[in-house]
Each structure stands twice: as C-alpha cells, then as structure tokens.
Amino acid sequence: MSRGDKLLPVWIEAEHAAAANPDTQQILAAMRRRAHIDFMSTENLPLVPTFIPGPLSSAFNHPYASGGSRWSRLYYYIYSRISSRIATIWTLREMAKYRSWPPMHPPLSTRTAVMDGLFLGSTSEKRWLADVRRAVLQVYTKLGEAVAMGDRNAIRKLAGGEYAKTSLGRVPGQGVKYAWRIDRQVKPVKCLSWRAIPYDVEHQEMPEPGAEVNGFLIQAVFRFDTIQSLQPTTLRGPANPVPPTHVVEYLILEKRNWLPLEGWKIVGQTKPGVWIGSEVAMKQIWPDRPQKKEKEKA
C-alpha cells in the first residue's frame, strides 16, 4: 500500500470534519455566489478567496492575525493552509458531479478528487494538470513577448483585469522594442491553488449536480520560476543587453470556458503567505479580533 493510500482515510475524515467548519463554508459560499454572476460578459470578476502557502517565516506576518501572539499567528497560518487545501479538494469533488472536467481522464471519483487535491502542486508529467501547466506557461511566454514588442492587442487577449492594465503600462516607449525570452526554467510551473465554478451559460445559473455543464469559471494560481533575458533594440540598432535575471512570479490565471487548454488569461499577481480575494470575503474568514486592553494602573 502506497503512502498516499494510507493517508487517504485520514484526509477523507478531515475533509468531512471540515465541511461544517465556518471558515471552509465561507470559502465555498463565496465560490457559489460567483455562480450568480454573468461571468461570460463581465470584464473584471472578483477573485475567489484562496490562500497561497509560503515559507513558515511568513506565518508571523499574517495580515489577519495582527496584534496576536507569535503562536496565534502560526496557528492562523497553518489553519489557512489546511482550510484552503480542503476547499481545493471540495472544488474537485464538486467538479466531478458535473462529469465535464477534466476531459483528459474519466470523471473524478471521491478518491481521485482527494488525491488530486492533496498533490495539486505535483510537477509530474503523469498528473492530470501536466497539459494545463504547459498551456499556462505558453500564455506566460506569449504575454512576455507581447509586452516586449508593444503588441497591445495580444496583451488584451492574454491578460485581464488589473494585470492587463499593468502589462499595458509596461509597454516600451515609441522607437524602443525588446526581444524577451525565457532562457530556462529553474523549477517547473507549479499549481498552488485551484478554484472552479460550474455555470449554465444558456440559463445563466448554477446547474444541478450530475448535469452536463457548458461553462466553468476557473481561477488558479501558478508559480513561474525562470531565468529571463531582455535585448533592447532602438532605431539605431541593438542596445546593450540586460543581464539574465532570475524571476519568480505567482500569477492568478482565469478561464471562462469548458475547453481544457484554451482561454487562459493572467488576471492578477500575488505572493506566498497571504489570502487573495475580495476584502469583504477576507474579513468574513479572518474577522478583526479585539486588541487586548492594557490593565489600568491603580
């Protein structure tokens, strides 16, 4: 019996225990509320709450545990990781009910949903996300080339929301262009979070479990760790090249159709150790905690 098979009953039990947990329910409720948005025609969609794991040192800088002790901050950090991962597993189980994703293997069972959720960050070429990771790397590469060349139309196709505005603002000035490329990947593209909401485009509503769906809103966070080169070119010819740079980015990608590998857009950027999503949802998950009052001196 593999280690994963031994862990499976433990995680299934933990999943059921967390299903009734208020924090997990807040995440899932926020995901369901997105299903009532006509996301096929809305340009900027709110982000579904998710937590991006970071180094343990970031636990003591948790923005929603300010004023607490070091141990309470560590608790919030660990609890955030667990609740966000459980929400990912729950997402995959919900997706399995609609029998439409992912089409690269048979519909997800409870077992495969849990295992895929536990090993979401796997970079193995045998995992179901391998093709998706290649697709988002292609989007990342094309967007970098479009920004360097000043191709605004391509930028609008590959980026959305605030990230599109940021990318358009990075377009070089008139008379200057760049040749941008990825020299190599330091680490393979890694998926850190996965949120998906089924959507019935025809009736603009969340479909009943077991039904075939014709739309999905998917928001996922990927880590890109690369060595990049930039060669500026002016009207007078090539300028001095910029030394290769090690770049690590945590980008939020979104897609709004059922096609597995098409339609991905980069819509935001984040960093490890913090929650992303609407501020209202964040406050629901991590409400402000009252500060301890200092004892009045007698």
mmCIF file of C-alpha atoms in Angstrom:
data_model
loop_
_atom_site.group_PDB
_atom_site.id
_atom_site.type_symbol
_atom_site.label_atom_id
_atom_site.label_comp_id
_atom_site.label_asym_id
_atom_site.label_seq_id
_atom_site.Cartn_x
_atom_site.Cartn_y
_atom_site.Cartn_z
ATOM 1 C CA MET A 1 0.000 0.000 0.000
ATOM 2 C CA SER A 2 1.408 3.381 -1.009
ATOM 3 C CA ARG A 3 1.856 6.278 1.385
ATOM 4 C CA GLY A 4 -0.907 8.170 -0.404
ATOM 5 C CA ASP A 5 -3.340 5.270 0.071
ATOM 6 C CA LYS A 6 -2.522 5.173 3.793
ATOM 7 C CA LEU A 7 -3.176 8.898 4.112
ATOM 8 C CA LEU A 8 -6.432 8.769 2.158
ATOM 9 C CA PRO A 9 -8.787 7.687 5.024
ATOM 10 C CA VAL A 10 -7.256 10.327 7.297
ATOM 11 C CA TRP A 11 -7.805 13.100 4.774
ATOM 12 C CA ILE A 12 -11.345 11.947 3.940
ATOM 13 C CA GLU A 13 -12.162 12.062 7.658
ATOM 14 C CA ALA A 14 -10.572 15.511 7.941
ATOM 15 C CA GLU A 15 -12.495 16.678 4.893
ATOM 16 C CA HIS A 16 -15.836 15.615 6.363
ATOM 17 C CA ALA A 17 -14.939 17.255 9.661
ATOM 18 C CA ALA A 18 -14.059 20.490 7.887
ATOM 19 C CA ALA A 19 -17.159 20.512 5.705
ATOM 20 C CA ALA A 20 -19.177 22.007 8.553
ATOM 21 C CA ASN A 21 -16.382 24.358 9.587
ATOM 22 C CA PRO A 22 -17.427 28.043 9.331
ATOM 23 C CA ASP A 23 -14.163 29.120 7.668
ATOM 24 C CA THR A 24 -14.351 26.466 4.947
ATOM 25 C CA GLN A 25 -18.030 27.226 4.436
ATOM 26 C CA GLN A 26 -17.185 30.918 3.922
ATOM 27 C CA ILE A 27 -14.829 29.989 1.089
ATOM 28 C CA LEU A 28 -17.325 27.630 -0.527
ATOM 29 C CA ALA A 29 -20.164 30.138 -0.124
ATOM 30 C CA ALA A 30 -18.072 32.806 -1.820
ATOM 31 C CA MET A 31 -17.424 30.385 -4.690
ATOM 32 C CA ARG A 32 -21.138 29.648 -5.070
ATOM 33 C CA ARG A 33 -22.022 33.353 -5.073
ATOM 34 C CA ARG A 34 -19.780 33.791 -8.127
ATOM 35 C CA ALA A 35 -22.091 31.383 -9.989
ATOM 36 C CA HIS A 36 -24.813 34.038 -9.995
ATOM 37 C CA ILE A 37 -22.570 36.469 -11.877
ATOM 38 C CA ASP A 38 -22.786 36.524 -15.657
ATOM 39 C CA PHE A 39 -19.070 35.875 -15.934
ATOM 40 C CA MET A 40 -19.217 35.410 -19.688
ATOM 41 C CA SER A 41 -19.849 39.136 -20.158
ATOM 42 C CA THR A 42 -18.270 40.640 -17.024
ATOM 43 C CA GLU A 43 -14.802 42.015 -17.671
ATOM 44 C CA ASN A 44 -13.351 42.080 -14.154
ATOM 45 C CA LEU A 45 -14.521 39.281 -11.883
ATOM 46 C CA PRO A 46 -13.895 39.219 -8.128
ATOM 47 C CA LEU A 47 -11.318 36.692 -7.018
ATOM 48 C CA VAL A 48 -12.433 33.580 -5.199
ATOM 49 C CA PRO A 49 -10.788 33.509 -1.740
ATOM 50 C CA THR A 50 -7.713 31.310 -1.565
ATOM 51 C CA PHE A 51 -4.524 31.103 0.467
ATOM 52 C CA ILE A 52 -1.099 30.785 -1.139
ATOM 53 C CA PRO A 53 1.315 28.836 1.074
ATOM 54 C CA GLY A 54 4.628 30.480 1.793
ATOM 55 C CA PRO A 55 7.657 29.873 3.997
ATOM 56 C CA LEU A 56 6.943 29.286 7.661
ATOM 57 C CA SER A 57 8.585 32.621 8.490
ATOM 58 C CA SER A 58 5.693 34.399 6.753
ATOM 59 C CA ALA A 59 3.324 32.975 9.368
ATOM 60 C CA PHE A 60 4.421 35.632 11.833
ATOM 61 C CA ASN A 61 3.481 38.408 9.392
ATOM 62 C CA HIS A 62 -0.057 37.147 8.796
ATOM 63 C CA PRO A 63 -2.108 40.294 7.981
ATOM 64 C CA TYR A 64 -5.261 38.937 9.610
ATOM 65 C CA ALA A 65 -3.578 37.997 12.859
ATOM 66 C CA SER A 66 -2.071 41.374 13.707
ATOM 67 C CA GLY A 67 -1.905 42.071 17.380
ATOM 68 C CA GLY A 68 -1.855 38.394 18.346
ATOM 69 C CA SER A 69 0.964 36.367 19.802
ATOM 70 C CA ARG A 70 3.518 34.571 17.655
ATOM 71 C CA TRP A 71 1.791 31.278 18.378
ATOM 72 C CA SER A 72 -1.625 32.597 17.375
ATOM 73 C CA ARG A 73 -0.177 33.875 14.099
ATOM 74 C CA LEU A 74 1.396 30.493 13.468
ATOM 75 C CA TYR A 75 -1.973 28.875 14.174
ATOM 76 C CA TYR A 76 -3.744 31.185 11.700
ATOM 77 C CA TYR A 77 -1.128 30.403 9.067
ATOM 78 C CA ILE A 78 -1.415 26.619 9.449
ATOM 79 C CA TYR A 79 -5.190 26.813 9.639
ATOM 80 C CA SER A 80 -5.260 28.923 6.456
ATOM 81 C CA ARG A 81 -3.224 26.315 4.595
ATOM 82 C CA ILE A 82 -5.488 23.499 5.703
ATOM 83 C CA SER A 83 -8.795 25.285 5.030
ATOM 84 C CA SER A 84 -7.635 26.451 1.585
ATOM 85 C CA ARG A 85 -6.460 22.951 0.643
ATOM 86 C CA ILE A 86 -9.730 21.426 1.830
ATOM 87 C CA ALA A 87 -11.569 23.965 -0.340
ATOM 88 C CA THR A 88 -9.474 22.763 -3.302
ATOM 89 C CA ILE A 89 -10.400 19.128 -2.611
ATOM 90 C CA TRP A 90 -14.047 20.140 -2.251
ATOM 91 C CA THR A 91 -13.816 22.010 -5.551
ATOM 92 C CA LEU A 92 -12.567 18.899 -7.345
ATOM 93 C CA ARG A 93 -15.348 16.818 -5.817
ATOM 94 C CA GLU A 94 -17.928 19.361 -6.970
ATOM 95 C CA MET A 95 -16.416 19.295 -10.456
ATOM 96 C CA ALA A 96 -16.747 15.516 -10.515
ATOM 97 C CA LYS A 97 -20.517 15.819 -10.103
ATOM 98 C CA TYR A 98 -20.854 17.554 -13.474
ATOM 99 C CA ARG A 99 -18.863 14.961 -15.437
ATOM 100 C CA SER A 100 -17.287 17.596 -17.641
ATOM 101 C CA TRP A 101 -13.833 18.302 -16.205
ATOM 102 C CA PRO A 102 -11.125 17.396 -16.728
ATOM 103 C CA PRO A 103 -11.776 15.668 -20.055
ATOM 104 C CA MET A 104 -8.260 14.199 -20.169
ATOM 105 C CA HIS A 105 -9.281 11.298 -17.899
ATOM 106 C CA PRO A 106 -12.558 9.689 -16.664
ATOM 107 C CA PRO A 107 -14.767 11.687 -14.286
ATOM 108 C CA LEU A 108 -13.261 12.223 -10.856
ATOM 109 C CA SER A 109 -14.250 9.825 -8.107
ATOM 110 C CA THR A 110 -14.095 10.778 -4.438
ATOM 111 C CA ARG A 111 -10.736 9.046 -4.128
ATOM 112 C CA THR A 112 -9.146 10.728 -7.138
ATOM 113 C CA ALA A 113 -10.587 14.101 -6.125
ATOM 114 C CA VAL A 114 -8.953 13.853 -2.705
ATOM 115 C CA MET A 115 -5.647 12.607 -4.092
ATOM 116 C CA ASP A 116 -5.592 15.255 -6.838
ATOM 117 C CA GLY A 117 -6.292 17.894 -4.197
ATOM 118 C CA LEU A 118 -3.510 16.649 -1.945
ATOM 119 C CA PHE A 119 -0.977 16.512 -4.771
ATOM 120 C CA LEU A 120 -2.180 19.585 -6.653
ATOM 121 C CA GLY A 121 1.337 21.031 -6.715
ATOM 122 C CA SER A 122 2.872 17.956 -8.309
ATOM 123 C CA THR A 123 5.025 18.702 -11.358
ATOM 124 C CA SER A 124 4.915 15.129 -12.635
ATOM 125 C CA GLU A 125 4.136 14.761 -16.320
ATOM 126 C CA LYS A 126 1.769 11.922 -15.429
ATOM 127 C CA ARG A 127 -0.600 14.099 -13.390
ATOM 128 C CA TRP A 128 -3.787 15.496 -14.959
ATOM 129 C CA LEU A 129 -2.510 19.071 -14.648
ATOM 130 C CA ALA A 130 0.564 18.459 -16.820
ATOM 131 C CA ASP A 131 -1.127 19.680 -20.016
ATOM 132 C CA VAL A 132 -2.621 22.658 -18.179
ATOM 133 C CA ARG A 133 0.792 23.646 -16.813
ATOM 134 C CA ARG A 134 2.216 23.604 -20.335
ATOM 135 C CA ALA A 135 -0.715 25.707 -21.576
ATOM 136 C CA VAL A 136 -0.306 28.397 -18.906
ATOM 137 C CA LEU A 137 3.457 28.525 -19.496
ATOM 138 C CA GLN A 138 2.689 29.233 -23.140
ATOM 139 C CA VAL A 139 0.360 32.080 -22.099
ATOM 140 C CA TYR A 140 3.048 33.450 -19.765
ATOM 141 C CA THR A 141 5.655 33.319 -22.542
ATOM 142 C CA LYS A 142 3.410 34.914 -25.171
ATOM 143 C CA LEU A 143 2.429 37.717 -22.808
ATOM 144 C CA GLY A 144 6.068 38.475 -22.014
ATOM 145 C CA GLU A 145 6.861 38.627 -25.728
ATOM 146 C CA ALA A 146 3.805 40.815 -26.412
ATOM 147 C CA VAL A 147 4.811 43.326 -23.720
ATOM 148 C CA ALA A 148 8.382 43.456 -25.024
ATOM 149 C CA MET A 149 7.200 44.043 -28.608
ATOM 150 C CA GLY A 150 4.493 46.522 -27.604
ATOM 151 C CA ASP A 151 1.690 44.392 -29.082
ATOM 152 C CA ARG A 152 -1.305 45.846 -27.232
ATOM 153 C CA ASN A 153 -3.889 43.654 -28.967
ATOM 154 C CA ALA A 154 -2.056 40.496 -27.930
ATOM 155 C CA ILE A 155 -1.766 41.790 -24.361
ATOM 156 C CA ARG A 156 -5.544 42.282 -24.141
ATOM 157 C CA LYS A 157 -6.086 38.708 -25.343
ATOM 158 C CA LEU A 158 -3.638 37.205 -22.852
ATOM 159 C CA ALA A 159 -4.275 39.354 -19.765
ATOM 160 C CA GLY A 160 -7.339 40.655 -17.997
ATOM 161 C CA GLY A 161 -8.408 42.821 -15.089
ATOM 162 C CA GLU A 162 -5.818 44.922 -13.308
ATOM 163 C CA TYR A 163 -2.995 42.791 -14.672
ATOM 164 C CA ALA A 164 -3.904 43.836 -18.214
ATOM 165 C CA LYS A 165 -3.586 47.488 -17.179
ATOM 166 C CA THR A 166 -0.247 46.750 -15.519
ATOM 167 C CA SER A 167 1.024 44.927 -18.611
ATOM 168 C CA LEU A 168 -0.072 47.736 -20.933
ATOM 169 C CA GLY A 169 1.776 50.168 -18.666
ATOM 170 C CA ARG A 170 4.991 48.170 -19.160
ATOM 171 C CA VAL A 171 4.919 48.591 -22.946
ATOM 172 C CA PRO A 172 8.172 50.312 -24.034
ATOM 173 C CA GLY A 173 8.092 53.825 -25.411
ATOM 174 C CA GLN A 174 7.933 54.725 -29.064
ATOM 175 C CA GLY A 175 11.034 53.777 -31.011
ATOM 176 C CA VAL A 176 12.128 51.139 -28.492
ATOM 177 C CA LYS A 177 11.399 47.428 -28.623
ATOM 178 C CA TYR A 178 12.732 44.453 -26.743
ATOM 179 C CA ALA A 179 13.461 40.850 -27.587
ATOM 180 C CA TRP A 180 12.366 38.932 -24.487
ATOM 181 C CA ARG A 181 12.808 35.242 -23.887
ATOM 182 C CA ILE A 182 12.912 32.594 -21.200
ATOM 183 C CA ASP A 183 16.394 31.083 -21.115
ATOM 184 C CA ARG A 184 15.359 28.212 -18.878
ATOM 185 C CA GLN A 185 13.021 27.162 -16.113
ATOM 186 C CA VAL A 186 14.672 26.990 -12.712
ATOM 187 C CA LYS A 187 11.692 24.991 -11.449
ATOM 188 C CA PRO A 188 8.716 23.614 -13.386
ATOM 189 C CA VAL A 189 5.464 25.558 -13.394
ATOM 190 C CA LYS A 190 3.572 24.655 -10.227
ATOM 191 C CA CYS A 191 -0.146 24.960 -9.462
ATOM 192 C CA LEU A 192 -0.720 26.295 -5.939
ATOM 193 C CA SER A 193 -4.476 26.816 -5.922
ATOM 194 C CA TRP A 194 -7.465 25.681 -7.980
ATOM 195 C CA ARG A 195 -10.999 27.050 -7.804
ATOM 196 C CA ALA A 196 -13.759 26.153 -10.292
ATOM 197 C CA ILE A 197 -17.427 27.094 -10.511
ATOM 198 C CA PRO A 198 -19.794 25.291 -12.920
ATOM 199 C CA TYR A 199 -22.058 27.591 -14.882
ATOM 200 C CA ASP A 200 -25.012 27.056 -17.214
ATOM 201 C CA VAL A 201 -24.441 29.690 -19.892
ATOM 202 C CA GLU A 202 -27.837 29.203 -21.512
ATOM 203 C CA HIS A 203 -29.879 29.694 -18.336
ATOM 204 C CA GLN A 204 -27.264 31.813 -16.511
ATOM 205 C CA GLU A 205 -27.462 29.800 -13.335
ATOM 206 C CA MET A 206 -25.636 27.137 -11.375
ATOM 207 C CA PRO A 207 -26.710 23.737 -12.767
ATOM 208 C CA GLU A 208 -27.998 20.810 -10.760
ATOM 209 C CA PRO A 209 -25.400 18.196 -9.695
ATOM 210 C CA GLY A 210 -24.963 15.472 -12.303
ATOM 211 C CA ALA A 211 -25.934 17.725 -15.200
ATOM 212 C CA GLU A 212 -23.733 18.417 -18.194
ATOM 213 C CA VAL A 213 -22.432 21.965 -17.959
ATOM 214 C CA ASN A 214 -21.355 24.245 -20.787
ATOM 215 C CA GLY A 215 -19.257 26.686 -18.816
ATOM 216 C CA PHE A 216 -16.745 26.876 -15.985
ATOM 217 C CA LEU A 217 -15.178 29.797 -14.234
ATOM 218 C CA ILE A 218 -11.744 28.602 -13.191
ATOM 219 C CA GLN A 219 -9.289 30.653 -11.168
ATOM 220 C CA ALA A 220 -5.918 29.138 -10.356
ATOM 221 C CA VAL A 221 -2.597 30.352 -9.004
ATOM 222 C CA PHE A 222 0.621 29.182 -10.657
ATOM 223 C CA ARG A 223 4.246 29.754 -9.736
ATOM 224 C CA PHE A 224 6.659 30.602 -12.566
ATOM 225 C CA ASP A 225 10.374 30.309 -11.718
ATOM 226 C CA THR A 226 12.536 31.217 -14.715
ATOM 227 C CA ILE A 227 15.741 32.812 -15.958
ATOM 228 C CA GLN A 228 14.800 35.593 -18.411
ATOM 229 C CA SER A 229 16.781 37.664 -20.907
ATOM 230 C CA LEU A 230 15.942 41.039 -22.424
ATOM 231 C CA GLN A 231 17.580 42.536 -25.514
ATOM 232 C CA PRO A 232 16.591 46.183 -26.177
ATOM 233 C CA THR A 233 16.500 47.443 -29.760
ATOM 234 C CA THR A 234 16.288 51.086 -30.855
ATOM 235 C CA LEU A 235 16.039 52.747 -34.255
ATOM 236 C CA ARG A 236 19.834 52.752 -34.322
ATOM 237 C CA GLY A 237 20.062 49.018 -33.749
ATOM 238 C CA PRO A 238 20.565 46.650 -30.807
ATOM 239 C CA ALA A 239 21.499 48.272 -27.497
ATOM 240 C CA ASN A 240 23.404 46.777 -24.597
ATOM 241 C CA PRO A 241 21.643 43.582 -23.462
ATOM 242 C CA VAL A 242 20.274 43.292 -19.962
ATOM 243 C CA PRO A 243 21.962 40.504 -17.946
ATOM 244 C CA PRO A 244 19.802 37.395 -17.470
ATOM 245 C CA THR A 245 17.524 37.742 -14.470
ATOM 246 C CA HIS A 246 16.089 35.156 -12.115
ATOM 247 C CA VAL A 247 12.343 35.880 -11.881
ATOM 248 C CA VAL A 248 9.836 34.158 -9.593
ATOM 249 C CA GLU A 249 6.197 35.174 -10.055
ATOM 250 C CA TYR A 250 2.962 33.959 -8.508
ATOM 251 C CA LEU A 251 0.245 34.704 -11.034
ATOM 252 C CA ILE A 252 -3.519 34.295 -10.939
ATOM 253 C CA LEU A 253 -4.887 32.787 -14.144
ATOM 254 C CA GLU A 254 -8.512 32.604 -15.154
ATOM 255 C CA LYS A 255 -10.529 30.876 -17.837
ATOM 256 C CA ARG A 256 -14.236 31.054 -18.607
ATOM 257 C CA ASN A 257 -14.974 28.135 -20.915
ATOM 258 C CA TRP A 258 -15.053 24.366 -20.735
ATOM 259 C CA LEU A 259 -12.133 23.811 -23.101
ATOM 260 C CA PRO A 260 -9.301 22.355 -21.008
ATOM 261 C CA LEU A 261 -6.304 24.121 -22.534
ATOM 262 C CA GLU A 262 -7.671 27.253 -24.212
ATOM 263 C CA GLY A 263 -8.811 30.632 -22.984
ATOM 264 C CA TRP A 264 -6.415 31.117 -20.064
ATOM 265 C CA LYS A 265 -5.707 34.735 -19.097
ATOM 266 C CA ILE A 266 -3.421 36.213 -16.469
ATOM 267 C CA VAL A 267 -5.614 38.416 -14.271
ATOM 268 C CA GLY A 268 -3.515 39.149 -11.210
ATOM 269 C CA GLN A 269 -0.382 38.673 -9.177
ATOM 270 C CA THR A 270 0.086 37.624 -5.582
ATOM 271 C CA LYS A 271 2.742 36.409 -3.164
ATOM 272 C CA PRO A 272 3.054 33.495 -0.745
ATOM 273 C CA GLY A 273 1.677 33.617 2.762
ATOM 274 C CA VAL A 274 -1.358 35.832 2.124
ATOM 275 C CA TRP A 275 -5.026 35.397 1.325
ATOM 276 C CA ILE A 276 -6.270 36.697 -2.003
ATOM 277 C CA GLY A 277 -9.844 37.593 -2.808
ATOM 278 C CA SER A 278 -12.287 40.359 -2.021
ATOM 279 C CA GLU A 279 -11.669 42.255 1.202
ATOM 280 C CA VAL A 280 -15.231 41.526 2.334
ATOM 281 C CA ALA A 281 -14.681 37.789 1.982
ATOM 282 C CA MET A 282 -11.351 38.061 3.760
ATOM 283 C CA LYS A 283 -12.925 39.809 6.723
ATOM 284 C CA GLN A 284 -15.554 37.082 6.861
ATOM 285 C CA ILE A 285 -12.845 34.441 7.026
ATOM 286 C CA TRP A 286 -10.491 36.357 9.315
ATOM 287 C CA PRO A 287 -12.533 38.965 11.228
ATOM 288 C CA ASP A 288 -10.782 41.693 13.153
ATOM 289 C CA ARG A 289 -10.008 40.411 16.583
ATOM 290 C CA PRO A 290 -10.268 42.793 19.542
ATOM 291 C CA GLN A 291 -6.987 44.010 20.919
ATOM 292 C CA LYS A 292 -6.167 43.202 24.499
ATOM 293 C CA LYS A 293 -6.717 46.223 26.691
ATOM 294 C CA GLU A 294 -3.870 47.265 28.873
ATOM 295 C CA LYS A 295 -4.555 46.947 32.540
ATOM 296 C CA GLU A 296 -5.214 50.271 34.109
ATOM 297 C CA LYS A 297 -2.655 51.253 36.611
ATOM 298 C CA ALA A 298 -4.011 51.568 40.094
#
